[in-house]
Short mmCIF file of C-alpha atoms in Angstrom, two decimals:
data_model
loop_
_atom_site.label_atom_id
_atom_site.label_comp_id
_atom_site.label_asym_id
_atom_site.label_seq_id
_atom_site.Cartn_x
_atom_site.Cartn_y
_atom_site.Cartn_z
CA UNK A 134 116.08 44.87 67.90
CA UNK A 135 115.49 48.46 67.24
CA UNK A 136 111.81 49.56 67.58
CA UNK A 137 110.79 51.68 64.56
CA UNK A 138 111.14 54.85 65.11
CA UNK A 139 107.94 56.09 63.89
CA UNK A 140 106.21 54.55 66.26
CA UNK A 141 108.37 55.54 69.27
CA UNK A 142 106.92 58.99 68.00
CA UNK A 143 103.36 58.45 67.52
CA UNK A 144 102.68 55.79 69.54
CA UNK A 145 105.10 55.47 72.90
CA UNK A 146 105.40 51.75 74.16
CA UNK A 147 103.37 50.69 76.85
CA UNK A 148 105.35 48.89 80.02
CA UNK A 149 104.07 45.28 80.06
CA UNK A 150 102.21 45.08 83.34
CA UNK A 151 101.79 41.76 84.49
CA UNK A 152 104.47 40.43 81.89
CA UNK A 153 106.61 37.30 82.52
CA UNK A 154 109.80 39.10 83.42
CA UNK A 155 108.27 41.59 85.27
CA UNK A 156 110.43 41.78 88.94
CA UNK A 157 109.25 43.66 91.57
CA UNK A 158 108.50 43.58 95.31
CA UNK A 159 105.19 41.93 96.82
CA UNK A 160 102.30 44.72 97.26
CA UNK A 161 101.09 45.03 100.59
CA UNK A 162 97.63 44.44 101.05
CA UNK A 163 95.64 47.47 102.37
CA UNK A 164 93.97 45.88 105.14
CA UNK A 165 95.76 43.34 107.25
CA UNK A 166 94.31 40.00 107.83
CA UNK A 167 95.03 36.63 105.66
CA UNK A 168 92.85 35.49 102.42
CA UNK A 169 93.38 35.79 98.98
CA UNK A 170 92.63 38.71 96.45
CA UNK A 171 94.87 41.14 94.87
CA UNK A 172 97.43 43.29 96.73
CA UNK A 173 97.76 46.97 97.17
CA UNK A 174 99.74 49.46 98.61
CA UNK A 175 99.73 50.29 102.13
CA UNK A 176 97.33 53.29 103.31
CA UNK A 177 97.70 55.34 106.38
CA UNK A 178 93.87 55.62 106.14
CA UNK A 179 94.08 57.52 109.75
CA UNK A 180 96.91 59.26 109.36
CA UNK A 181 95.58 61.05 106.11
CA UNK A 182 92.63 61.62 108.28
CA UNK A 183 93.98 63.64 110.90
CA UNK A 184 96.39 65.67 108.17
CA UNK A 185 92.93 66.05 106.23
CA UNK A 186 91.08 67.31 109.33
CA UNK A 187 93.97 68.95 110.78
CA UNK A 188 95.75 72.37 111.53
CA UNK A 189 97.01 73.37 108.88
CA UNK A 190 99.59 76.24 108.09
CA UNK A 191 98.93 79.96 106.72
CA UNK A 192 99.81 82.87 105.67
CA UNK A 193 97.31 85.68 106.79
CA UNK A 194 97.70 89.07 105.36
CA UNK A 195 95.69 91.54 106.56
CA UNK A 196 93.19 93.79 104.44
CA UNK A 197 93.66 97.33 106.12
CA UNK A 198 97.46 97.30 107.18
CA UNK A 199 98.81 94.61 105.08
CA UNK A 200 100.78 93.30 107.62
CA UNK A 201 101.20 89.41 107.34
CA UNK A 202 101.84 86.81 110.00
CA UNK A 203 102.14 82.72 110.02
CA UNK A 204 98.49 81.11 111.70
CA UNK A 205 97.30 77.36 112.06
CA UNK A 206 93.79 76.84 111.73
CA UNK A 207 91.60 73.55 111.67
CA UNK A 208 89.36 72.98 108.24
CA UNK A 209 86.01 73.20 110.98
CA UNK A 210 87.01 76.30 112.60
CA UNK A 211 87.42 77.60 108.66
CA UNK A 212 83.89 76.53 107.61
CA UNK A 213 82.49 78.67 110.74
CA UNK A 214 84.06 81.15 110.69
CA UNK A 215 83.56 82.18 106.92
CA UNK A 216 80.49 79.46 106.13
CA UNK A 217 81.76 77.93 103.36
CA UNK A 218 81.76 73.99 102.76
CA UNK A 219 83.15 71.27 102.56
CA UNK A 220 84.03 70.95 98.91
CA UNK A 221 85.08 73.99 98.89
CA UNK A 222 88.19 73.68 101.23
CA UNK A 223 88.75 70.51 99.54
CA UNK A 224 89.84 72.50 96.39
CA UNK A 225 92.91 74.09 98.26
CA UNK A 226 93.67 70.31 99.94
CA UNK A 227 97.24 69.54 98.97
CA UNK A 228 96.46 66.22 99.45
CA UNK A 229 94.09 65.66 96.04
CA UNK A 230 94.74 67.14 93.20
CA UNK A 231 91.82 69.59 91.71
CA UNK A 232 92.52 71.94 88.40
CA UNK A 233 92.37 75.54 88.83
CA UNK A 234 89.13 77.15 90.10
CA UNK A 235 87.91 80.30 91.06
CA UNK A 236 84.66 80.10 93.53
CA UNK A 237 82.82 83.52 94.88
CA UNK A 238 80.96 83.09 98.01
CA UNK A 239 78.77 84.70 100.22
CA UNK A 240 81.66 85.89 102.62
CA UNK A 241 84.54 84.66 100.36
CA UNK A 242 86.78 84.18 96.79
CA UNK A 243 88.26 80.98 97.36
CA UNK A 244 91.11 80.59 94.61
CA UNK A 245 93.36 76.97 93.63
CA UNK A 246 95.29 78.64 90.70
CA UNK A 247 98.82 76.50 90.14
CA UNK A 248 100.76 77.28 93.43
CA UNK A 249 98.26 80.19 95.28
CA UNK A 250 95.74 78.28 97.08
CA UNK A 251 93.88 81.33 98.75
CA UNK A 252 90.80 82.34 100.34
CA UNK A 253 89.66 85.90 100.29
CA UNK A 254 87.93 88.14 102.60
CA UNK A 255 86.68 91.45 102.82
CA UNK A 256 89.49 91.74 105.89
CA UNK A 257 91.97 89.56 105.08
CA UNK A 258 93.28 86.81 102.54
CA UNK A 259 94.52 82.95 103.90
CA UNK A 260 97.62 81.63 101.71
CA UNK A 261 97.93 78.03 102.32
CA UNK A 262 101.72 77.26 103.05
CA UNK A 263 102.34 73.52 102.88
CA UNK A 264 105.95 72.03 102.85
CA UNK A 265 104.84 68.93 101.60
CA UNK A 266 103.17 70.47 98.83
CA UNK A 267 103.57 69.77 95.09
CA UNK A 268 107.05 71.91 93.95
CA UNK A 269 108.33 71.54 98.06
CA UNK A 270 110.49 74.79 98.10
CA UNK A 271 109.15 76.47 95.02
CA UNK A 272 105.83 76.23 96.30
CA UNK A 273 106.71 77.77 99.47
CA UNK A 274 108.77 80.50 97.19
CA UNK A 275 105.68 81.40 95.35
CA UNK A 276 103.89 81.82 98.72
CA UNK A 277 106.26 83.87 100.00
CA UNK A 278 106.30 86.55 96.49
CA UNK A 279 102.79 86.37 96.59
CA UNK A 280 102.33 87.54 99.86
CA UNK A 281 105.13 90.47 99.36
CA UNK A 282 103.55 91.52 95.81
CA UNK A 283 100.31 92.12 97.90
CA UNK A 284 101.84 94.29 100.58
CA UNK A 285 103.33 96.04 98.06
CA UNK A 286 100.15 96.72 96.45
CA UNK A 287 98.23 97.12 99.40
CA UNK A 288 101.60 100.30 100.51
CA UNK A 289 100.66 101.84 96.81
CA UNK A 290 97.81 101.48 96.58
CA UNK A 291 97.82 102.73 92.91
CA UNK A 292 94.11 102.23 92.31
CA UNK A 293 90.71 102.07 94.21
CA UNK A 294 90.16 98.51 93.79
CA UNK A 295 88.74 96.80 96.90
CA UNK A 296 90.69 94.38 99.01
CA UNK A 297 89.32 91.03 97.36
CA UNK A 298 90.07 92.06 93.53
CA UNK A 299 93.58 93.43 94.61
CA UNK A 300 94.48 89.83 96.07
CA UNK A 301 92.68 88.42 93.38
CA UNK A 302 94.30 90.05 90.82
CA UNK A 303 97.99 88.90 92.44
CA UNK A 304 96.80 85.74 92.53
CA UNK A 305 95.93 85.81 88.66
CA UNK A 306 99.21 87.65 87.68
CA UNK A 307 101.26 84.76 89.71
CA UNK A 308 99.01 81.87 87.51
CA UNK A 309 99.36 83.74 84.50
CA UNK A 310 102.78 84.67 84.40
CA UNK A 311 104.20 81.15 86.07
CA UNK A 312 102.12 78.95 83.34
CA UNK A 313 103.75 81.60 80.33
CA UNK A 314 107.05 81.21 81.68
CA UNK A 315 106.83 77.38 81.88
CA UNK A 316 105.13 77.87 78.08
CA UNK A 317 108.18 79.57 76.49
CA UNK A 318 110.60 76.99 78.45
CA UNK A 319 108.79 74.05 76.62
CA UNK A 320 109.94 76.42 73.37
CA UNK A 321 112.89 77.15 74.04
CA UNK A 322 113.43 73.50 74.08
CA UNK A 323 111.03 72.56 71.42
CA UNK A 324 111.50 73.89 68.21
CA UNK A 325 115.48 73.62 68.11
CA UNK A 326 114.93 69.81 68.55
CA UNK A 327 111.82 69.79 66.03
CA UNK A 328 114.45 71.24 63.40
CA UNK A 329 116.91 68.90 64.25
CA UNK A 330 114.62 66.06 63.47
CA UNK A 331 113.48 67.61 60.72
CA UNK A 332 117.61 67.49 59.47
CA UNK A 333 118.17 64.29 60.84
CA UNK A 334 116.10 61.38 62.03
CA UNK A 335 117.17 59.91 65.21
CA UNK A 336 115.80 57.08 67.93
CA UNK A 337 117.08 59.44 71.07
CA UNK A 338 115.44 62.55 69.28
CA UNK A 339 112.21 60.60 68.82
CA UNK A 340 111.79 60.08 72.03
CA UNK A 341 112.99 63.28 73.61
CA UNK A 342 109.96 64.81 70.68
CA UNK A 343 107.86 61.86 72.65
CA UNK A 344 108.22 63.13 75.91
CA UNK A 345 107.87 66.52 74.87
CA UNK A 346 104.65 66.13 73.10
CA UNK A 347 103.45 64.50 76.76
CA UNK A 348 104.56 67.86 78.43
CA UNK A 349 102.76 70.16 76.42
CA UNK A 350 99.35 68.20 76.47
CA UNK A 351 99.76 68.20 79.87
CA UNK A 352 100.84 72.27 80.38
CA UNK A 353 97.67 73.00 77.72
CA UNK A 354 95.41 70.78 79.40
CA UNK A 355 96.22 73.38 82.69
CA UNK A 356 96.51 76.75 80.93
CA UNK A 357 93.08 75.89 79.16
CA UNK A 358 91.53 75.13 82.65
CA UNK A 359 92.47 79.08 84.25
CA UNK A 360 91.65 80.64 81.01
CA UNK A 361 88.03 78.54 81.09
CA UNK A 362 87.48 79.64 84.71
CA UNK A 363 88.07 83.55 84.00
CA UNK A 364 85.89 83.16 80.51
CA UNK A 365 83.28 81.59 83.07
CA UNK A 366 83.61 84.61 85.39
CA UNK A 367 82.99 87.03 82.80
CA UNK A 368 79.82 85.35 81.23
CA UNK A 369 78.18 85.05 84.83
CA UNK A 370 76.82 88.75 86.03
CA UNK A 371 75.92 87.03 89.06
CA UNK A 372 79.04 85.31 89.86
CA UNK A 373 80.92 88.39 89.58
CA UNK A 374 78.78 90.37 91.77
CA UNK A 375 78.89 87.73 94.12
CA UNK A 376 82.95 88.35 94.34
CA UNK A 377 82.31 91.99 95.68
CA UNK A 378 82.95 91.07 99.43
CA UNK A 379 83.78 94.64 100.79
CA UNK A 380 80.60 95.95 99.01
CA UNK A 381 78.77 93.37 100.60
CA UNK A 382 80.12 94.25 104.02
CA UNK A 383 79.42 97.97 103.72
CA UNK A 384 75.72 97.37 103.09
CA UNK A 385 75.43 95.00 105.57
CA UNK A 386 76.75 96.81 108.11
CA UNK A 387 74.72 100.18 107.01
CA UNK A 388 71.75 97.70 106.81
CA UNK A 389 72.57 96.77 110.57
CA UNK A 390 72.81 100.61 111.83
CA UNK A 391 69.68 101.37 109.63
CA UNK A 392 67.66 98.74 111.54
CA UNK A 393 68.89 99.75 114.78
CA UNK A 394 68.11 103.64 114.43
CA UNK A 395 64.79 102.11 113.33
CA UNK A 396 64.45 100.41 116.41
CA UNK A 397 65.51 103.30 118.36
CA UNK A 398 62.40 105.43 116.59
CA UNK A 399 60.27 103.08 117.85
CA UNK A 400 61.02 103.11 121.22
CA UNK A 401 61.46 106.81 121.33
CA UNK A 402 57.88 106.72 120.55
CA UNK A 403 56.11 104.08 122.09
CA UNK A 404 58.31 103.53 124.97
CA UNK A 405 60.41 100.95 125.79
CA UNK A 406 57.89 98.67 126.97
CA UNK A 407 55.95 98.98 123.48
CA UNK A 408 55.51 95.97 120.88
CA UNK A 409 54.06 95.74 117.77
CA UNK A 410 50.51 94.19 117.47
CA UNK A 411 50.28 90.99 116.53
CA UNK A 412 47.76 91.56 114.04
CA UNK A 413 47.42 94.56 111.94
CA UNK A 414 44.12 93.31 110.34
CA UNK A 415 42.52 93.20 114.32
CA UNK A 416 40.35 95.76 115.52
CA UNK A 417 41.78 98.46 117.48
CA UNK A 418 40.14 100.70 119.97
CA UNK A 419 40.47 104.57 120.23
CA UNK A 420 40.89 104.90 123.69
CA UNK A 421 43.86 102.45 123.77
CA UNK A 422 45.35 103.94 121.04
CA UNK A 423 45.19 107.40 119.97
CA UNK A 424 44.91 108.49 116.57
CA UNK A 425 49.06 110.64 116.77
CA UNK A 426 50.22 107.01 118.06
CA UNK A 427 48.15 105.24 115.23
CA UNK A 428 49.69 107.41 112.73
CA UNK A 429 53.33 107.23 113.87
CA UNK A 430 52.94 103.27 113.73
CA UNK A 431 52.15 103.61 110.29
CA UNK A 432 54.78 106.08 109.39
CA UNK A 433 57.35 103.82 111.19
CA UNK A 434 56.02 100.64 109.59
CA UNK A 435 56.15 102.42 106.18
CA UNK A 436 59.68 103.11 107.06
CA UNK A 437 60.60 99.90 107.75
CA UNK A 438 58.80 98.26 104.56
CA UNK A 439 60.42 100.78 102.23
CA UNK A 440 64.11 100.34 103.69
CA UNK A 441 63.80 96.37 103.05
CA UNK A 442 62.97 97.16 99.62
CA UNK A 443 65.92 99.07 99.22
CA UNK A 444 68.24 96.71 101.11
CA UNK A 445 66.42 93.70 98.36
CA UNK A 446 66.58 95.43 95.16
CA UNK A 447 70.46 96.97 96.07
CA UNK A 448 71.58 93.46 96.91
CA UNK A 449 71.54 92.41 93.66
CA UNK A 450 72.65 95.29 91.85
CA UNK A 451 76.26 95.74 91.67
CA UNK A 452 79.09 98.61 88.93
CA UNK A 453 80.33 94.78 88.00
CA UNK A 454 82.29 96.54 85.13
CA UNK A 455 85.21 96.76 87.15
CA UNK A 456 85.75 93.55 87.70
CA UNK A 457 84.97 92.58 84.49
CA UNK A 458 88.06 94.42 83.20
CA UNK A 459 90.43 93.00 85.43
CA UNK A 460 89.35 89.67 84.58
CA UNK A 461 89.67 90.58 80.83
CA UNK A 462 93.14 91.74 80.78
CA UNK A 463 94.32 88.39 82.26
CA UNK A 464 92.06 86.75 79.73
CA UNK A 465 93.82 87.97 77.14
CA UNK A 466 96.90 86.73 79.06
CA UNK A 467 96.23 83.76 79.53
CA UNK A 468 94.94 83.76 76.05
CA UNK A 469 98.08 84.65 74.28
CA UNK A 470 99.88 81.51 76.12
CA UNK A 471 96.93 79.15 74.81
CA UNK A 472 98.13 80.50 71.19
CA UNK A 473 101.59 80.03 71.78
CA UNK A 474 101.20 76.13 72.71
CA UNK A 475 98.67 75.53 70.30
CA UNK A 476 101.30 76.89 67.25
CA UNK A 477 103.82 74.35 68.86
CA UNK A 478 100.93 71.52 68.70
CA UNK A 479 100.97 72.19 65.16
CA UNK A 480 104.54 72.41 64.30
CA UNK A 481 104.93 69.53 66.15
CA UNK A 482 102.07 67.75 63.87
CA UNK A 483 103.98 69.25 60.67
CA UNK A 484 106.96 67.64 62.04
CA UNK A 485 105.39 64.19 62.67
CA UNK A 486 103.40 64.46 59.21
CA UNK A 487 107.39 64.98 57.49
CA UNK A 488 108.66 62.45 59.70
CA UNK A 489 106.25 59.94 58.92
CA UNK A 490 106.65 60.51 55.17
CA UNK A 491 110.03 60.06 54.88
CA UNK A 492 109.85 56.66 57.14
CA UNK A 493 107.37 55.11 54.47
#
């Protein structure tokens, strides 16, 4: 017997899970051993550990010549060398499935947007390239344009944008534009059959509108998620400036010379052998320090008290504007897409509301 078709539309049947007829191969248990309880499917518990914990392929493309090459590098050796944590690497883990995010660090932007799972230096950026990877060869496709679209940027060099925003900003374009492209696909396939219905009720169209319906929920749910993470970038001052790796870099490495020529005055004028006093609040005696030394120690010391000022109060001041206007444009991107699924939600609902009518 036919089901209705106005509920194949609305509501899609449920497979009966433990019904009588259900056939079907014994689970596994997990664990081996006899005794009762429930079965399960099988678990390479330590082969996902060593894949987890692993070497694991990459593309490295490097900040000042572009030039790219294929490395293998452990998650530890990752987490020293540009401190960043667990959880963190864990978003670009093929093996669990995270939504988009966007995370700046200390050292790093580490990006899971669709197919680019990146991390971001000041000196170079990391594309994961997994073959067993969600998508299989289109994954590895996308890697591969990803990579190229950044050399090619990096040759041109159109702009002054620093290294991180320019591989950033790749990374957005390739989320942006594969997520629109997948958006006027469900279209191009939606609103010819939503017409159709609306001519002609069938069963088989129901339940191609069904399935349909189950795509874009799922495409939205995804688009909403990148366009969430660059609206959370923009409201954040703080997270932004915290994405400004080269910056960063600069002053620490100026901060670095600074203290050494500081150094350097102070042995100048003490001598190598001099230190500091332990206490500055201690007596100190005129004939084992003369009054020119005295006064140099203070100069120096003032020195040294006003550059950390400097180095505190410039660390936290960063021209975030620019950023801010790349992440805008692919705001509005991403934005436009949102639109254009949420005006097929409704015709959809139009369609189901006329559907339903004319099945009472």
């Amino acid at each position: 017997m036919d089901q209705d078709p106005k509920e194949r539309l609305l509501l899609p049947p449920r497979a009966a899970a433990n019904g009588p007829n259900r056939r079907g191969k014994p689970t596994t248990p997990v664990c081996g051993g006899g005794g009762g309880g429930g079965g399960g499917v099988a678990i390479d518990v330590h082969g996902l550990k060593k894949r987890g914990g692993g070497r694991r392929s990459w593309v490295r493309v490097d900040a000042a010549t572009g030039a790219s090459e294929a490395v293998e590098v452990a998650k530890p050796a990752l987490m020293r060398r540009l401190d960043l944590p667990a959880r963190d690497l864990r978003l670009l883990d093929p093996l669990f499935v995270y939504p988009s995010a966007i995370l700046g660090r200390e050292r790093a932007v580490v990006c899971n947007l669709e197919r680019i799972r990146c991390i971001i230096t000041a000196d170079e950026a990391l594309v994961l390239r997994d073959p067993d990877a969600d998508g299989g060869a289109a994954a590895d496709v996308a890697v591969r344009m990803y990579v190229d679209e950044l050399q090619r940027r990096l040759v041109d060099r159109a702009d002054d944008l620093p290294f991180e925003f320019i591989a950033l900003e790749v990374a957005l374009e390739a989320a942006c534009s594969f997520l629109d492209a997948q958006a006027v696909e469900l279209e191009a396939e939606a609103y010819p059959l939503l017409d159709e219905l609306t001519a002609k009720i069938s069963t088989l169209d129901l339940e191609r509108a069904r399935r349909l319906k189950s795509k874009l929920v799922a495409l939205t749910r995804r688009v909403q998620k990148v366009r969430d993470e660059i609206e959370q970038l923009m409201d954040d001052d703080g997270d932004m400036a915290e994405m400004y790796l080269t910056e960063k870099k600069m002053r620490m490495e100026a901060s670095l010379l600074d203290e050494q020529g500081l150094q350097g005055i102070g042995n100048n004028v003490f001598g190598s052998s001099y230190s500091a006093p332990v206490s500055l609040s201690a007596p100190v005696s005129p004939a084992s320090s003369p009054p020119a030394s005295r006064r140099l120690e203070k100069q120096f010391s003032f020195a040294r008290s006003r550059h950390d000022s400097f180095k505190s109060s410039e660390s936290s001041q960063y021209n975030i504007e620019e950023l801010e206007m790349l992440l805008e444009a692919y705001f509005v991107v991403i934005d436009y897409t949102l639109n254009k699924l949420t005006s097929l939600k409704e015709y959809i609902d139009d369609t189901e509301d006329f559907i339903n009518i004319q099945l009472v």
